[in-house]
């Protein structure tokens, strides 16, 4: 089941660190993975990112620690983050480095329950 929410972007004063996207699911749900995509025609790039979540939207905790992920057109420019079993409503993705641009990049942010 695909869980979508309204997304938004926000940048911090430090230009190298941004929470790039936020998703709200409408209610807390069991979530097991997040799928991230860039446009298929974009070249290879590596982005370092981490994912934080919260059931109420007030105290976000890290559910996926910072790591470098390769977005490669040979793999449809898709990265899947597998999460420990968690029940959350709100998700924030933070990008701290990107080999392709000075800022984080993302075209799709899917939160999935299976």
PDB file of N, CA, C and O in Angstrom, residues 66-107:
ATOM      1  N   UNK A  66      21.998   8.763   9.150  1.00  0.00           N
ATOM      2  CA  UNK A  66      22.641   9.356   7.979  1.00  0.00           C
ATOM      3  C   UNK A  66      23.528   8.341   7.276  1.00  0.00           C
ATOM      4  O   UNK A  66      24.285   7.610   7.906  1.00  0.00           O
ATOM      5  N   UNK A  67      23.394   8.320   5.945  1.00  0.00           N
ATOM      6  CA  UNK A  67      24.207   7.451   5.101  1.00  0.00           C
ATOM      7  C   UNK A  67      24.186   8.012   3.689  1.00  0.00           C
ATOM      8  O   UNK A  67      23.299   8.806   3.341  1.00  0.00           O
ATOM      9  N   UNK A  68      25.150   7.601   2.889  1.00  0.00           N
ATOM     10  CA  UNK A  68      25.217   8.021   1.491  1.00  0.00           C
ATOM     11  C   UNK A  68      24.451   7.020   0.632  1.00  0.00           C
ATOM     12  O   UNK A  68      24.623   5.800   0.783  1.00  0.00           O
ATOM     13  N   UNK A  69      23.609   7.533  -0.265  1.00  0.00           N
ATOM     14  CA  UNK A  69      22.799   6.705  -1.148  1.00  0.00           C
ATOM     15  C   UNK A  69      23.031   7.124  -2.581  1.00  0.00           C
ATOM     16  O   UNK A  69      22.980   8.310  -2.905  1.00  0.00           O
ATOM     17  N   UNK A  70      23.271   6.136  -3.453  1.00  0.00           N
ATOM     18  CA  UNK A  70      23.512   6.402  -4.872  1.00  0.00           C
ATOM     19  C   UNK A  70      22.200   6.385  -5.643  1.00  0.00           C
ATOM     20  O   UNK A  70      21.458   5.403  -5.596  1.00  0.00           O
ATOM     21  N   UNK A  71      21.919   7.482  -6.323  1.00  0.00           N
ATOM     22  CA  UNK A  71      20.803   7.565  -7.257  1.00  0.00           C
ATOM     23  C   UNK A  71      21.404   7.351  -8.640  1.00  0.00           C
ATOM     24  O   UNK A  71      22.237   8.145  -9.083  1.00  0.00           O
ATOM     25  N   UNK A  72      21.016   6.271  -9.308  1.00  0.00           N
ATOM     26  CA  UNK A  72      21.632   5.875 -10.567  1.00  0.00           C
ATOM     27  C   UNK A  72      20.546   5.610 -11.595  1.00  0.00           C
ATOM     28  O   UNK A  72      19.613   4.840 -11.320  1.00  0.00           O
ATOM     29  N   UNK A  73      20.626   6.221 -12.788  1.00  0.00           N
ATOM     30  CA  UNK A  73      19.601   5.971 -13.800  1.00  0.00           C
ATOM     31  C   UNK A  73      19.499   4.490 -14.180  1.00  0.00           C
ATOM     32  O   UNK A  73      18.426   4.037 -14.585  1.00  0.00           O
ATOM     33  N   UNK A  74      20.571   3.715 -14.006  1.00  0.00           N
ATOM     34  CA  UNK A  74      20.516   2.278 -14.286  1.00  0.00           C
ATOM     35  C   UNK A  74      19.574   1.557 -13.313  1.00  0.00           C
ATOM     36  O   UNK A  74      19.094   0.459 -13.604  1.00  0.00           O
ATOM     37  N   UNK A  75      19.313   2.182 -12.157  1.00  0.00           N
ATOM     38  CA  UNK A  75      18.379   1.640 -11.157  1.00  0.00           C
ATOM     39  C   UNK A  75      17.153   2.539 -11.042  1.00  0.00           C
ATOM     40  O   UNK A  75      16.546   2.663  -9.975  1.00  0.00           O
ATOM     41  N   UNK A  76      16.782   3.200 -12.143  1.00  0.00           N
ATOM     42  CA  UNK A  76      15.629   4.105 -12.197  1.00  0.00           C
ATOM     43  C   UNK A  76      15.747   5.280 -11.238  1.00  0.00           C
ATOM     44  O   UNK A  76      14.729   5.835 -10.817  1.00  0.00           O
ATOM     45  N   UNK A  77      16.976   5.649 -10.853  1.00  0.00           N
ATOM     46  CA  UNK A  77      17.196   6.760  -9.919  1.00  0.00           C
ATOM     47  C   UNK A  77      16.319   6.625  -8.675  1.00  0.00           C
ATOM     48  O   UNK A  77      15.744   7.591  -8.185  1.00  0.00           O
ATOM     49  N   UNK A  78      16.234   5.406  -8.174  1.00  0.00           N
ATOM     50  CA  UNK A  78      15.379   5.085  -7.032  1.00  0.00           C
ATOM     51  C   UNK A  78      16.222   4.545  -5.882  1.00  0.00           C
ATOM     52  O   UNK A  78      17.108   3.721  -6.082  1.00  0.00           O
ATOM     53  N   UNK A  79      15.922   5.020  -4.683  1.00  0.00           N
ATOM     54  CA  UNK A  79      16.560   4.536  -3.450  1.00  0.00           C
ATOM     55  C   UNK A  79      15.448   4.136  -2.492  1.00  0.00           C
ATOM     56  O   UNK A  79      14.475   4.870  -2.322  1.00  0.00           O
ATOM     57  N   UNK A  80      15.589   2.958  -1.880  1.00  0.00           N
ATOM     58  CA  UNK A  80      14.614   2.483  -0.900  1.00  0.00           C
ATOM     59  C   UNK A  80      15.268   2.426   0.469  1.00  0.00           C
ATOM     60  O   UNK A  80      16.322   1.812   0.634  1.00  0.00           O
ATOM     61  N   UNK A  81      14.653   3.091   1.434  1.00  0.00           N
ATOM     62  CA  UNK A  81      15.104   3.064   2.823  1.00  0.00           C
ATOM     63  C   UNK A  81      14.231   2.064   3.574  1.00  0.00           C
ATOM     64  O   UNK A  81      13.018   2.262   3.688  1.00  0.00           O
ATOM     65  N   UNK A  82      14.823   0.989   4.066  1.00  0.00           N
ATOM     66  CA  UNK A  82      14.086   0.011   4.857  1.00  0.00           C
ATOM     67  C   UNK A  82      14.152   0.442   6.321  1.00  0.00           C
ATOM     68  O   UNK A  82      15.230   0.748   6.835  1.00  0.00           O
ATOM     69  N   UNK A  83      13.001   0.485   6.962  1.00  0.00           N
ATOM     70  CA  UNK A  83      12.906   0.975   8.338  1.00  0.00           C
ATOM     71  C   UNK A  83      12.579  -0.155   9.297  1.00  0.00           C
ATOM     72  O   UNK A  83      11.913  -1.116   8.915  1.00  0.00           O
ATOM     73  N   UNK A  84      12.991  -0.019  10.554  1.00  0.00           N
ATOM     74  CA  UNK A  84      12.478  -0.944  11.570  1.00  0.00           C
ATOM     75  C   UNK A  84      10.978  -0.670  11.720  1.00  0.00           C
ATOM     76  O   UNK A  84      10.505   0.422  11.388  1.00  0.00           O
ATOM     77  N   UNK A  85      10.237  -1.653  12.187  1.00  0.00           N
ATOM     78  CA  UNK A  85       8.798  -1.463  12.370  1.00  0.00           C
ATOM     79  C   UNK A  85       8.540  -0.202  13.181  1.00  0.00           C
ATOM     80  O   UNK A  85       9.100  -0.028  14.265  1.00  0.00           O
ATOM     81  N   UNK A  86       7.723   0.692  12.638  1.00  0.00           N
ATOM     82  CA  UNK A  86       7.452   1.955  13.312  1.00  0.00           C
ATOM     83  C   UNK A  86       6.051   2.440  12.957  1.00  0.00           C
ATOM     84  O   UNK A  86       5.551   2.178  11.863  1.00  0.00           O
ATOM     85  N   UNK A  87       5.408   3.103  13.896  1.00  0.00           N
ATOM     86  CA  UNK A  87       4.099   3.720  13.658  1.00  0.00           C
ATOM     87  C   UNK A  87       4.296   5.219  13.777  1.00  0.00           C
ATOM     88  O   UNK A  87       4.636   5.722  14.850  1.00  0.00           O
ATOM     89  N   UNK A  88       4.130   5.918  12.652  1.00  0.00           N
ATOM     90  CA  UNK A  88       4.399   7.352  12.593  1.00  0.00           C
ATOM     91  C   UNK A  88       3.365   8.039  11.691  1.00  0.00           C
ATOM     92  O   UNK A  88       2.744   7.392  10.863  1.00  0.00           O
ATOM     93  N   UNK A  89       3.259   9.342  11.844  1.00  0.00           N
ATOM     94  CA  UNK A  89       2.393  10.148  10.985  1.00  0.00           C
ATOM     95  C   UNK A  89       3.204  11.119  10.129  1.00  0.00           C
ATOM     96  O   UNK A  89       2.881  11.375   8.987  1.00  0.00           O
ATOM     97  N   UNK A  90       4.246  11.690  10.695  1.00  0.00           N
ATOM     98  CA  UNK A  90       5.022  12.740  10.037  1.00  0.00           C
ATOM     99  C   UNK A  90       6.429  12.257   9.745  1.00  0.00           C
ATOM    100  O   UNK A  90       7.061  11.620  10.589  1.00  0.00           O
ATOM    101  N   UNK A  91       6.964  12.620   8.569  1.00  0.00           N
ATOM    102  CA  UNK A  91       8.310  12.246   8.153  1.00  0.00           C
ATOM    103  C   UNK A  91       9.029  13.464   7.600  1.00  0.00           C
ATOM    104  O   UNK A  91       8.435  14.261   6.869  1.00  0.00           O
ATOM    105  N   UNK A  92      10.310  13.583   7.942  1.00  0.00           N
ATOM    106  CA  UNK A  92      11.171  14.645   7.405  1.00  0.00           C
ATOM    107  C   UNK A  92      12.461  14.023   6.886  1.00  0.00           C
ATOM    108  O   UNK A  92      13.146  13.324   7.625  1.00  0.00           O
ATOM    109  N   UNK A  93      12.780  14.313   5.643  1.00  0.00           N
ATOM    110  CA  UNK A  93      14.004  13.839   5.022  1.00  0.00           C
ATOM    111  C   UNK A  93      14.998  14.988   4.986  1.00  0.00           C
ATOM    112  O   UNK A  93      14.679  16.068   4.490  1.00  0.00           O
ATOM    113  N   UNK A  94      16.194  14.768   5.508  1.00  0.00           N
ATOM    114  CA  UNK A  94      17.236  15.786   5.517  1.00  0.00           C
ATOM    115  C   UNK A  94      18.398  15.322   4.654  1.00  0.00           C
ATOM    116  O   UNK A  94      18.892  14.202   4.819  1.00  0.00           O
ATOM    117  N   UNK A  95      18.819  16.185   3.729  1.00  0.00           N
ATOM    118  CA  UNK A  95      19.967  15.911   2.871  1.00  0.00           C
ATOM    119  C   UNK A  95      21.118  16.794   3.335  1.00  0.00           C
ATOM    120  O   UNK A  95      20.968  18.005   3.442  1.00  0.00           O
ATOM    121  N   UNK A  96      22.267  16.176   3.622  1.00  0.00           N
ATOM    122  CA  UNK A  96      23.420  16.933   4.107  1.00  0.00           C
ATOM    123  C   UNK A  96      24.526  17.052   3.067  1.00  0.00           C
ATOM    124  O   UNK A  96      25.449  17.842   3.249  1.00  0.00           O
ATOM    125  N   UNK A  97      24.470  16.267   1.991  1.00  0.00           N
ATOM    126  CA  UNK A  97      25.458  16.351   0.917  1.00  0.00           C
ATOM    127  C   UNK A  97      24.855  15.788  -0.362  1.00  0.00           C
ATOM    128  O   UNK A  97      23.989  14.909  -0.314  1.00  0.00           O
ATOM    129  N   UNK A  98      25.314  16.313  -1.494  1.00  0.00           N
ATOM    130  CA  UNK A  98      24.839  15.868  -2.800  1.00  0.00           C
ATOM    131  C   UNK A  98      25.977  16.053  -3.797  1.00  0.00           C
ATOM    132  O   UNK A  98      26.477  17.166  -3.971  1.00  0.00           O
ATOM    133  N   UNK A  99      26.385  14.983  -4.452  1.00  0.00           N
ATOM    134  CA  UNK A  99      27.488  15.073  -5.417  1.00  0.00           C
ATOM    135  C   UNK A  99      27.060  15.721  -6.732  1.00  0.00           C
ATOM    136  O   UNK A  99      27.907  16.126  -7.517  1.00  0.00           O
ATOM    137  N   UNK A 100      25.749  15.856  -6.964  1.00  0.00           N
ATOM    138  CA  UNK A 100      25.260  16.404  -8.223  1.00  0.00           C
ATOM    139  C   UNK A 100      24.958  17.886  -8.208  1.00  0.00           C
ATOM    140  O   UNK A 100      24.986  18.535  -9.254  1.00  0.00           O
ATOM    141  N   UNK A 101      24.674  18.445  -7.060  1.00  0.00           N
ATOM    142  CA  UNK A 101      24.299  19.859  -6.925  1.00  0.00           C
ATOM    143  C   UNK A 101      24.668  20.324  -5.528  1.00  0.00           C
ATOM    144  O   UNK A 101      24.873  19.530  -4.633  1.00  0.00           O
ATOM    145  N   UNK A 102      24.654  21.648  -5.299  1.00  0.00           N
ATOM    146  CA  UNK A 102      24.956  22.147  -3.954  1.00  0.00           C
ATOM    147  C   UNK A 102      23.820  21.888  -2.943  1.00  0.00           C
ATOM    148  O   UNK A 102      24.036  22.000  -1.750  1.00  0.00           O
ATOM    149  N   UNK A 103      22.643  21.549  -3.422  1.00  0.00           N
ATOM    150  CA  UNK A 103      21.500  21.331  -2.527  1.00  0.00           C
ATOM    151  C   UNK A 103      20.943  19.929  -2.749  1.00  0.00           C
ATOM    152  O   UNK A 103      21.238  19.272  -3.745  1.00  0.00           O
ATOM    153  N   UNK A 104      20.096  19.470  -1.818  1.00  0.00           N
ATOM    154  CA  UNK A 104      19.444  18.181  -1.967  1.00  0.00           C
ATOM    155  C   UNK A 104      18.445  18.205  -3.110  1.00  0.00           C
ATOM    156  O   UNK A 104      17.893  19.249  -3.446  1.00  0.00           O
ATOM    157  N   UNK A 105      18.222  17.033  -3.706  1.00  0.00           N
ATOM    158  CA  UNK A 105      17.281  16.920  -4.814  1.00  0.00           C
ATOM    159  C   UNK A 105      16.394  15.704  -4.610  1.00  0.00           C
ATOM    160  O   UNK A 105      16.856  14.655  -4.169  1.00  0.00           O
ATOM    161  N   UNK A 106      15.114  15.843  -4.981  1.00  0.00           N
ATOM    162  CA  UNK A 106      14.161  14.760  -4.825  1.00  0.00           C
ATOM    163  C   UNK A 106      12.946  15.066  -5.682  1.00  0.00           C
ATOM    164  O   UNK A 106      12.485  16.212  -5.724  1.00  0.00           O
ATOM    165  N   UNK A 107      12.422  14.075  -6.377  1.00  0.00           N
ATOM    166  CA  UNK A 107      11.198  14.303  -7.140  1.00  0.00           C
ATOM    167  C   UNK A 107      10.015  13.522  -6.575  1.00  0.00           C
ATOM    168  O   UNK A 107       8.877  13.926  -6.758  1.00  0.00           O
TER     169      UNK A 107
END
